Coordinates of C-alpha atoms in Angstrom, one line a residue:
M1153 CA -15.8 -22.9 31.8
T1154 CA -13.4 -22.5 28.9
Y1155 CA -14.1 -19.7 26.4
E1156 CA -12.2 -19.1 23.2
S1157 CA -12.4 -15.5 22.0
V1158 CA -12.0 -16.6 18.2
T1159 CA -13.6 -19.1 16.2
V1160 CA -12.0 -21.1 13.3
V1161 CA -13.7 -21.1 9.9
E1162 CA -12.7 -23.2 7.0
S1163 CA -12.9 -21.6 3.6
Q1164 CA -15.4 -23.1 1.2
V1165 CA -14.0 -20.9 -1.6
A1166 CA -10.4 -21.9 -1.2
P1167 CA -9.8 -25.4 0.2
G1168 CA -7.0 -25.3 2.7
V1169 CA -7.5 -21.7 3.8
T1170 CA -8.7 -21.2 7.3
F1171 CA -9.7 -17.9 9.1
A1172 CA -9.6 -17.1 12.8
V1173 CA -12.6 -14.8 13.5
A1174 CA -13.1 -12.8 16.7
R1175 CA -16.1 -13.8 18.7
M1176 CA -18.5 -11.1 19.7
S1177 CA -18.4 -9.7 23.3
F1178 CA -20.1 -6.7 24.9
G1179 CA -16.9 -4.5 24.7
R1180 CA -16.2 -5.5 21.0
R1181 CA -19.8 -4.8 20.0
V1182 CA -19.5 -1.3 21.4
E1183 CA -16.2 -0.8 19.8
L1184 CA -17.5 -1.9 16.3
M1185 CA -20.6 0.2 16.5
R1186 CA -18.6 3.2 17.5
R1187 CA -16.3 2.8 14.5
V1188 CA -19.0 2.0 12.0
R1189 CA -21.8 4.5 13.1
E1190 CA -20.6 7.7 11.4
L1191 CA -19.7 6.0 8.1
A1192 CA -23.1 4.2 8.1
R1193 CA -25.0 7.5 8.6
R1194 CA -23.2 9.2 5.8
M1195 CA -23.8 6.2 3.6
E1196 CA -27.5 6.2 4.2
F1197 CA -27.8 10.0 3.5
L1198 CA -25.8 9.5 0.2
E1199 CA -27.9 6.4 -0.9
A1200 CA -31.0 8.6 -0.6
G1201 CA -29.5 11.2 -3.0
K1202 CA -30.6 11.5 -6.6
E1203 CA -27.3 12.3 -8.1
P1204 CA -25.2 9.4 -9.6
G1205 CA -22.1 10.7 -7.7
D1206 CA -24.0 10.3 -4.4
R1207 CA -24.7 6.7 -5.1
M1208 CA -21.0 6.1 -6.1
D1209 CA -20.0 7.8 -2.9
A1210 CA -22.4 5.6 -1.0
A1211 CA -20.9 2.5 -2.6
M1212 CA -17.4 3.6 -1.7
L1213 CA -18.5 4.1 2.0
Q1214 CA -19.9 0.6 1.9
A1215 CA -16.6 -0.7 0.9
E1216 CA -14.9 1.2 3.6
I1217 CA -17.3 -0.3 6.1
D1218 CA -16.6 -3.7 4.7
R1219 CA -12.9 -3.2 5.2
L1220 CA -13.4 -1.9 8.7
F1221 CA -15.5 -5.0 9.6
L1222 CA -12.7 -7.2 8.3
A1223 CA -10.0 -5.4 10.1
W1224 CA -12.2 -5.5 13.3
G1225 CA -12.9 -9.2 13.2
L1226 CA -10.4 -11.2 11.2
R1227 CA -7.6 -12.2 13.4
S1228 CA -5.6 -14.6 11.3
V1229 CA -5.5 -16.3 7.9
W1230 CA -3.8 -19.6 7.4
G1231 CA -3.0 -21.6 4.2
L1232 CA -2.8 -18.6 1.8
Q1233 CA 0.3 -17.0 0.4
L1234 CA 0.1 -13.6 -1.3
D1235 CA 3.1 -12.7 -3.5
G1236 CA 5.2 -15.3 -1.6
N1237 CA 4.3 -14.1 1.8
E1238 CA 1.9 -15.6 4.4
A1239 CA -1.4 -13.8 4.2
S1240 CA -2.6 -11.5 6.9
P1241 CA -6.1 -9.9 7.4
E1242 CA -4.5 -6.6 6.0
S1243 CA -2.9 -8.3 3.0
L1244 CA -6.0 -10.2 2.3
A1245 CA -7.9 -6.9 2.0
E1246 CA -5.1 -5.3 0.0
A1247 CA -4.1 -7.9 -2.5
G1248 CA -6.1 -11.1 -1.9
P1249 CA -8.7 -12.6 -4.1
E1250 CA -12.0 -10.8 -3.8
D1251 CA -14.1 -13.9 -3.4
L1252 CA -11.9 -14.9 -0.4
F1253 CA -12.2 -11.4 1.0
R1254 CA -15.9 -11.6 0.7
E1255 CA -16.0 -15.0 2.4
A1256 CA -14.0 -13.8 5.3
L1257 CA -16.1 -10.7 5.6
S1258 CA -19.2 -12.9 5.6
A1259 CA -17.7 -15.0 8.5
V1260 CA -17.0 -11.8 10.5
R1261 CA -20.5 -10.5 9.9
A1262 CA -22.1 -13.8 10.9
E1263 CA -20.1 -13.5 14.2
T1264 CA -21.5 -10.1 14.9
G1265 CA -25.1 -11.3 15.0
L1266 CA -26.3 -8.1 13.5
S1267 CA -28.8 -8.2 10.6
E1268 CA -28.1 -6.1 7.5
E1269 CA -30.5 -3.4 8.7
Q1270 CA -28.9 -3.3 12.1
R1271 CA -25.4 -2.9 10.5
K1272 CA -26.7 -0.1 8.4
N1273 CA -28.1 1.8 11.4
S1274 CA -25.0 1.1 13.7

């Protein structure tokens, strides 16, 4: 048996851009859940708040969780230059086009196999 620990995803948003996304394993699932758990709990608490500031803080935590997912699962980006340099997962999050960031994030989340509700409760 041959097993590849990453899967390659062609961008639909930006033709010619390709992502390498880590495939899920037991150990990686445990690592991801451990990293996301506390942020997700705080986000859920803040979402239940009635103050506008609570909801804004919850949205900020969701953005942090999104960045964490991308950092955890996006291994490489090919076919994209940012400010004259080859893009990396980190630079995509920092300076890349948001629609491409969202597409890469979606590919990572699809690979986790977790539903939206499971991700919130991780």
